[in-house]
Amino acid sequence: MLTMWVTLLLVAADDLATLPKQLAAWMRQTCLDENRARAGKLPSISPALLRQLAGMGNNLNQIARRVNAGAGTGHDRVQVVAALMAIDAGLERLRHAVLEKGAEDDR
């Protein structure tokens, strides 16, 4: 979900001339210490790996739906949720590895 805030920035005429032309990007970087996501080319990934990851994601969604629907005992649900959290952490590490590989490829 995108939330928008409108902020009024009052600056003197002399200061206005010194602000960068890409003010939004400058404010994100300066005020929020945030860098925009790079729009560069993503690293190439094996189609077989993508299919396998997609299948894993589908299985995880099915498990999550059953847990949310109340299937199984409380103990089963705790174990499943713990396993889902571990899998999520592994997928996050994989995502970071792929992004780092892309950054290396850009160099």
CSV table of N, CA and C in Angstrom, one decimal:
chain,number,residue,atom,x,y,z
A,1,MET,N,0.8,-1.2,0.0
A,1,MET,CA,0.0,0.0,0.0
A,1,MET,C,0.9,1.2,0.0
A,2,LEU,N,0.6,2.2,-0.8
A,2,LEU,CA,1.4,3.4,-0.9
A,2,LEU,C,0.7,4.5,-0.1
A,3,THR,N,1.4,5.1,0.8
A,3,THR,CA,0.8,6.2,1.6
A,3,THR,C,1.6,7.4,1.2
A,4,MET,N,0.8,8.5,0.9
A,4,MET,CA,1.4,9.7,0.5
A,4,MET,C,1.2,10.8,1.5
A,5,TRP,N,2.3,11.6,1.7
A,5,TRP,CA,2.2,12.7,2.6
A,5,TRP,C,2.6,13.9,1.7
A,6,VAL,N,1.9,15.0,1.9
A,6,VAL,CA,2.3,16.2,1.3
A,6,VAL,C,3.0,17.1,2.3
A,7,THR,N,4.1,17.6,2.0
A,7,THR,CA,4.9,18.4,2.9
A,7,THR,C,5.2,19.7,2.2
A,8,LEU,N,5.0,20.8,2.9
A,8,LEU,CA,5.3,22.1,2.4
A,8,LEU,C,6.7,22.5,2.9
A,9,LEU,N,7.5,22.8,1.9
A,9,LEU,CA,8.9,23.1,2.2
A,9,LEU,C,9.1,24.6,1.9
A,10,LEU,N,9.4,25.4,2.9
A,10,LEU,CA,9.6,26.8,2.7
A,10,LEU,C,11.1,27.1,2.7
A,11,VAL,N,11.5,27.7,1.6
A,11,VAL,CA,12.9,28.1,1.4
A,11,VAL,C,13.0,29.5,0.8
A,12,ALA,N,14.1,30.1,1.1
A,12,ALA,CA,14.3,31.4,0.5
A,12,ALA,C,14.6,31.3,-1.0
A,13,ALA,N,14.4,32.3,-1.7
A,13,ALA,CA,14.6,32.3,-3.2
A,13,ALA,C,16.1,31.9,-3.5
A,14,ASP,N,17.0,32.4,-2.7
A,14,ASP,CA,18.4,32.1,-3.0
A,14,ASP,C,18.7,30.6,-2.7
A,15,ASP,N,18.0,30.1,-1.7
A,15,ASP,CA,18.2,28.6,-1.3
A,15,ASP,C,17.6,27.7,-2.4
A,16,LEU,N,16.5,28.2,-2.9
A,16,LEU,CA,15.8,27.4,-3.9
A,16,LEU,C,16.7,27.1,-5.1
A,17,ALA,N,17.5,28.0,-5.5
A,17,ALA,CA,18.4,27.9,-6.7
A,17,ALA,C,19.4,26.8,-6.4
A,18,THR,N,19.7,26.6,-5.1
A,18,THR,CA,20.8,25.6,-4.8
A,18,THR,C,20.3,24.2,-4.6
A,19,LEU,N,19.0,24.0,-4.5
A,19,LEU,CA,18.4,22.7,-4.4
A,19,LEU,C,18.6,21.9,-5.7
A,20,PRO,N,18.8,20.6,-5.5
A,20,PRO,CA,19.0,19.8,-6.8
A,20,PRO,C,17.7,19.7,-7.5
A,21,LYS,N,17.9,19.4,-8.8
A,21,LYS,CA,16.7,19.4,-9.7
A,21,LYS,C,15.8,18.1,-9.4
A,22,GLN,N,16.5,17.0,-9.0
A,22,GLN,CA,15.7,15.8,-8.6
A,22,GLN,C,15.5,15.9,-7.1
A,23,LEU,N,14.6,16.8,-6.6
A,23,LEU,CA,14.4,17.1,-5.2
A,23,LEU,C,13.9,15.9,-4.5
A,24,ALA,N,12.9,15.1,-5.1
A,24,ALA,CA,12.4,14.0,-4.4
A,24,ALA,C,13.5,13.0,-4.0
A,25,ALA,N,14.3,12.7,-5.0
A,25,ALA,CA,15.4,11.7,-4.8
A,25,ALA,C,16.4,12.2,-3.7
A,26,TRP,N,16.7,13.5,-3.8
A,26,TRP,CA,17.6,14.1,-2.8
A,26,TRP,C,17.0,14.1,-1.4
A,27,MET,N,15.7,14.3,-1.3
A,27,MET,CA,15.1,14.3,0.0
A,27,MET,C,15.1,12.9,0.6
A,28,ARG,N,14.8,11.9,-0.3
A,28,ARG,CA,14.8,10.5,0.2
A,28,ARG,C,16.2,10.1,0.7
A,29,GLN,N,17.2,10.5,0.0
A,29,GLN,CA,18.5,10.2,0.3
A,29,GLN,C,19.0,10.9,1.6
A,30,THR,N,18.7,12.2,1.6
A,30,THR,CA,19.2,13.1,2.7
A,30,THR,C,18.3,13.0,4.0
A,31,CYS,N,17.0,13.1,3.8
A,31,CYS,CA,16.2,13.1,5.0
A,31,CYS,C,15.9,11.7,5.5
A,32,LEU,N,15.7,10.8,4.7
A,32,LEU,CA,15.3,9.4,5.1
A,32,LEU,C,16.5,8.4,5.1
A,33,ASP,N,17.7,8.9,4.7
A,33,ASP,CA,18.8,8.0,4.5
A,33,ASP,C,18.5,6.8,3.8
A,34,GLU,N,17.8,7.0,2.7
A,34,GLU,CA,17.3,5.9,1.9
A,34,GLU,C,17.7,6.0,0.4
A,35,ASN,N,18.1,4.9,-0.2
A,35,ASN,CA,18.5,4.9,-1.6
A,35,ASN,C,17.3,4.3,-2.4
A,36,ARG,N,17.1,4.8,-3.5
A,36,ARG,CA,16.0,4.2,-4.3
A,36,ARG,C,16.5,2.8,-4.8
A,37,ALA,N,15.5,1.9,-5.0
A,37,ALA,CA,15.9,0.6,-5.6
A,37,ALA,C,16.5,0.8,-6.9
A,38,ARG,N,17.5,0.1,-7.2
A,38,ARG,CA,18.2,0.2,-8.5
A,38,ARG,C,17.2,-0.3,-9.6
A,39,ALA,N,17.3,0.4,-10.7
A,39,ALA,CA,16.4,0.0,-11.8
A,39,ALA,C,17.2,-0.8,-12.9
A,40,GLY,N,18.4,-1.2,-12.5
A,40,GLY,CA,19.3,-1.9,-13.4
A,40,GLY,C,18.8,-3.3,-13.7
A,41,LYS,N,19.5,-4.0,-14.6
A,41,LYS,CA,19.2,-5.3,-15.1
A,41,LYS,C,19.4,-6.3,-13.9
A,42,LEU,N,18.4,-7.2,-13.8
A,42,LEU,CA,18.5,-8.3,-12.8
A,42,LEU,C,19.4,-9.4,-13.3
A,43,PRO,N,20.0,-10.1,-12.4
A,43,PRO,CA,20.9,-11.2,-12.9
A,43,PRO,C,20.0,-12.3,-13.6
A,44,SER,N,20.6,-13.0,-14.5
A,44,SER,CA,19.9,-14.1,-15.1
A,44,SER,C,19.8,-15.2,-14.1
A,45,ILE,N,18.7,-15.9,-14.1
A,45,ILE,CA,18.4,-17.0,-13.2
A,45,ILE,C,17.9,-18.2,-14.0
A,46,SER,N,18.4,-19.3,-13.6
A,46,SER,CA,18.0,-20.5,-14.3
A,46,SER,C,16.5,-20.7,-14.3
A,47,PRO,N,15.9,-21.0,-15.5
A,47,PRO,CA,14.4,-21.2,-15.5
A,47,PRO,C,14.0,-22.4,-14.6
A,48,ALA,N,14.9,-23.4,-14.5
A,48,ALA,CA,14.5,-24.6,-13.6
A,48,ALA,C,14.5,-24.1,-12.2
A,49,LEU,N,15.4,-23.2,-11.8
A,49,LEU,CA,15.4,-22.7,-10.4
A,49,LEU,C,14.1,-21.9,-10.1
A,50,LEU,N,13.8,-21.1,-11.1
A,50,LEU,CA,12.6,-20.3,-11.0
A,50,LEU,C,11.3,-21.1,-10.8
A,51,ARG,N,11.2,-22.2,-11.6
A,51,ARG,CA,10.1,-23.1,-11.5
A,51,ARG,C,10.0,-23.8,-10.1
A,52,GLN,N,11.2,-24.2,-9.7
A,52,GLN,CA,11.3,-24.8,-8.4
A,52,GLN,C,10.9,-23.9,-7.2
A,53,LEU,N,11.4,-22.7,-7.3
A,53,LEU,CA,11.0,-21.7,-6.3
A,53,LEU,C,9.5,-21.3,-6.4
A,54,ALA,N,9.0,-21.3,-7.6
A,54,ALA,CA,7.5,-21.0,-7.7
A,54,ALA,C,6.7,-22.1,-7.1
A,55,GLY,N,7.1,-23.4,-7.3
A,55,GLY,CA,6.4,-24.5,-6.7
A,55,GLY,C,6.5,-24.5,-5.2
A,56,MET,N,7.7,-24.1,-4.7
A,56,MET,CA,7.8,-24.0,-3.2
A,56,MET,C,6.9,-22.9,-2.7
A,57,GLY,N,6.8,-21.8,-3.4
A,57,GLY,CA,6.0,-20.7,-2.9
A,57,GLY,C,4.5,-21.1,-2.9
A,58,ASN,N,4.1,-21.9,-4.0
A,58,ASN,CA,2.7,-22.4,-4.0
A,58,ASN,C,2.4,-23.3,-2.8
A,59,ASN,N,3.4,-24.2,-2.5
A,59,ASN,CA,3.2,-25.1,-1.4
A,59,ASN,C,3.1,-24.4,-0.1
A,60,LEU,N,3.9,-23.4,0.1
A,60,LEU,CA,3.9,-22.5,1.3
A,60,LEU,C,2.6,-21.8,1.4
A,61,ASN,N,2.0,-21.3,0.3
A,61,ASN,CA,0.7,-20.7,0.4
A,61,ASN,C,-0.4,-21.6,0.8
A,62,GLN,N,-0.3,-22.9,0.3
A,62,GLN,CA,-1.3,-23.8,0.7
A,62,GLN,C,-1.2,-24.2,2.2
A,63,ILE,N,0.0,-24.3,2.7
A,63,ILE,CA,0.2,-24.6,4.1
A,63,ILE,C,-0.3,-23.4,4.9
A,64,ALA,N,0.0,-22.2,4.5
A,64,ALA,CA,-0.4,-21.1,5.3
A,64,ALA,C,-2.0,-21.0,5.3
A,65,ARG,N,-2.6,-21.3,4.2
A,65,ARG,CA,-4.1,-21.2,4.1
A,65,ARG,C,-4.7,-22.2,5.1
A,66,ARG,N,-4.1,-23.4,5.2
A,66,ARG,CA,-4.7,-24.4,6.1
A,66,ARG,C,-4.5,-24.0,7.5
A,67,VAL,N,-3.3,-23.5,7.8
A,67,VAL,CA,-3.0,-23.0,9.2
A,67,VAL,C,-4.0,-21.9,9.6
A,68,ASN,N,-4.2,-20.9,8.7
A,68,ASN,CA,-5.1,-19.8,8.9
A,68,ASN,C,-6.6,-20.3,9.0
A,69,ALA,N,-6.9,-21.4,8.4
A,69,ALA,CA,-8.3,-21.9,8.4
A,69,ALA,C,-8.5,-22.7,9.7
A,70,GLY,N,-7.5,-23.0,10.5
A,70,GLY,CA,-7.6,-23.7,11.7
A,70,GLY,C,-7.4,-25.2,11.6
A,71,ALA,N,-6.9,-25.7,10.5
A,71,ALA,CA,-6.7,-27.1,10.3
A,71,ALA,C,-5.6,-27.6,11.3
A,72,GLY,N,-5.7,-28.8,11.9
A,72,GLY,CA,-4.7,-29.3,12.8
A,72,GLY,C,-4.9,-28.8,14.2
A,73,THR,N,-4.1,-29.4,15.1
A,73,THR,CA,-4.1,-29.0,16.5
A,73,THR,C,-3.3,-27.8,16.7
A,74,GLY,N,-3.4,-27.2,17.9
A,74,GLY,CA,-2.6,-26.0,18.2
A,74,GLY,C,-1.1,-26.3,18.1
A,75,HIS,N,-0.7,-27.5,18.6
A,75,HIS,CA,0.7,-27.9,18.5
A,75,HIS,C,1.2,-28.0,17.1
A,76,ASP,N,0.4,-28.6,16.2
A,76,ASP,CA,0.7,-28.7,14.8
A,76,ASP,C,0.9,-27.3,14.2
A,77,ARG,N,0.0,-26.4,14.5
A,77,ARG,CA,0.0,-25.1,13.9
A,77,ARG,C,1.3,-24.3,14.4
A,78,VAL,N,1.7,-24.5,15.6
A,78,VAL,CA,2.9,-23.9,16.1
A,78,VAL,C,4.1,-24.4,15.3
A,79,GLN,N,4.1,-25.7,15.1
A,79,GLN,CA,5.3,-26.3,14.4
A,79,GLN,C,5.3,-25.8,12.9
A,80,VAL,N,4.1,-25.7,12.3
A,80,VAL,CA,4.0,-25.3,10.9
A,80,VAL,C,4.4,-23.8,10.8
A,81,VAL,N,3.9,-23.0,11.7
A,81,VAL,CA,4.3,-21.6,11.7
A,81,VAL,C,5.8,-21.4,11.9
A,82,ALA,N,6.4,-22.2,12.8
A,82,ALA,CA,7.9,-22.1,13.0
A,82,ALA,C,8.6,-22.5,11.8
A,83,ALA,N,8.1,-23.5,11.1
A,83,ALA,CA,8.8,-24.0,9.9
A,83,ALA,C,8.6,-22.9,8.8
A,84,LEU,N,7.4,-22.3,8.7
A,84,LEU,CA,7.2,-21.3,7.7
A,84,LEU,C,8.1,-20.1,7.9
A,85,MET,N,8.3,-19.7,9.2
A,85,MET,CA,9.2,-18.6,9.5
A,85,MET,C,10.7,-18.9,9.1
A,86,ALA,N,11.1,-20.2,9.3
A,86,ALA,CA,12.4,-20.6,8.9
A,86,ALA,C,12.6,-20.6,7.4
A,87,ILE,N,11.6,-21.0,6.7
A,87,ILE,CA,11.6,-21.0,5.2
A,87,ILE,C,11.6,-19.6,4.7
A,88,ASP,N,10.8,-18.8,5.3
A,88,ASP,CA,10.8,-17.4,4.9
A,88,ASP,C,12.2,-16.7,5.1
A,89,ALA,N,12.8,-17.0,6.2
A,89,ALA,CA,14.2,-16.5,6.4
A,89,ALA,C,15.2,-17.0,5.4
A,90,GLY,N,15.0,-18.3,5.0
A,90,GLY,CA,15.9,-18.8,4.0
A,90,GLY,C,15.6,-18.2,2.6
A,91,LEU,N,14.4,-17.9,2.3
A,91,LEU,CA,14.1,-17.3,1.0
A,91,LEU,C,14.6,-15.8,1.0
A,92,GLU,N,14.5,-15.2,2.2
A,92,GLU,CA,15.0,-13.8,2.3
A,92,GLU,C,16.6,-13.8,2.0
A,93,ARG,N,17.3,-14.8,2.6
A,93,ARG,CA,18.7,-14.9,2.4
A,93,ARG,C,19.0,-15.1,0.9
A,94,LEU,N,18.2,-16.0,0.3
A,94,LEU,CA,18.3,-16.3,-1.2
A,94,LEU,C,18.1,-15.0,-2.0
A,95,ARG,N,17.1,-14.2,-1.6
A,95,ARG,CA,16.8,-13.0,-2.4
A,95,ARG,C,18.0,-12.0,-2.3
A,96,HIS,N,18.5,-11.9,-1.1
A,96,HIS,CA,19.7,-11.0,-0.9
A,96,HIS,C,20.9,-11.5,-1.7
A,97,ALA,N,21.1,-12.8,-1.8
A,97,ALA,CA,22.2,-13.4,-2.5
A,97,ALA,C,22.0,-13.1,-4.0
A,98,VAL,N,20.8,-13.2,-4.5
A,98,VAL,CA,20.5,-12.9,-5.9
A,98,VAL,C,20.8,-11.4,-6.2
A,99,LEU,N,20.3,-10.5,-5.3
A,99,LEU,CA,20.5,-9.1,-5.5
A,99,LEU,C,22.0,-8.7,-5.5
A,100,GLU,N,22.7,-9.4,-4.5
A,100,GLU,CA,24.2,-9.1,-4.5
A,100,GLU,C,24.9,-9.6,-5.7
A,101,LYS,N,24.4,-10.7,-6.3
A,101,LYS,CA,25.0,-11.2,-7.5
A,101,LYS,C,24.7,-10.2,-8.6
A,102,GLY,N,23.5,-9.7,-8.7
A,102,GLY,CA,23.2,-8.7,-9.7
A,102,GLY,C,24.1,-7.4,-9.5
A,103,ALA,N,24.4,-7.0,-8.3
A,103,ALA,CA,25.2,-5.9,-8.1
A,103,ALA,C,26.6,-6.2,-8.6
A,104,GLU,N,27.1,-7.4,-8.3
A,104,GLU,CA,28.4,-7.8,-8.8
A,104,GLU,C,28.5,-7.8,-10.3
A,105,ASP,N,27.4,-8.3,-11.0
A,105,ASP,CA,27.3,-8.3,-12.4
A,105,ASP,C,27.4,-6.9,-13.0
A,106,ASP,N,26.8,-5.9,-12.3
A,106,ASP,CA,26.8,-4.6,-12.8
A,106,ASP,C,28.2,-3.9,-12.8
A,107,ARG,N,29.1,-4.5,-12.0
A,107,ARG,CA,30.4,-3.8,-11.9
A,107,ARG,C,31.3,-4.1,-13.1
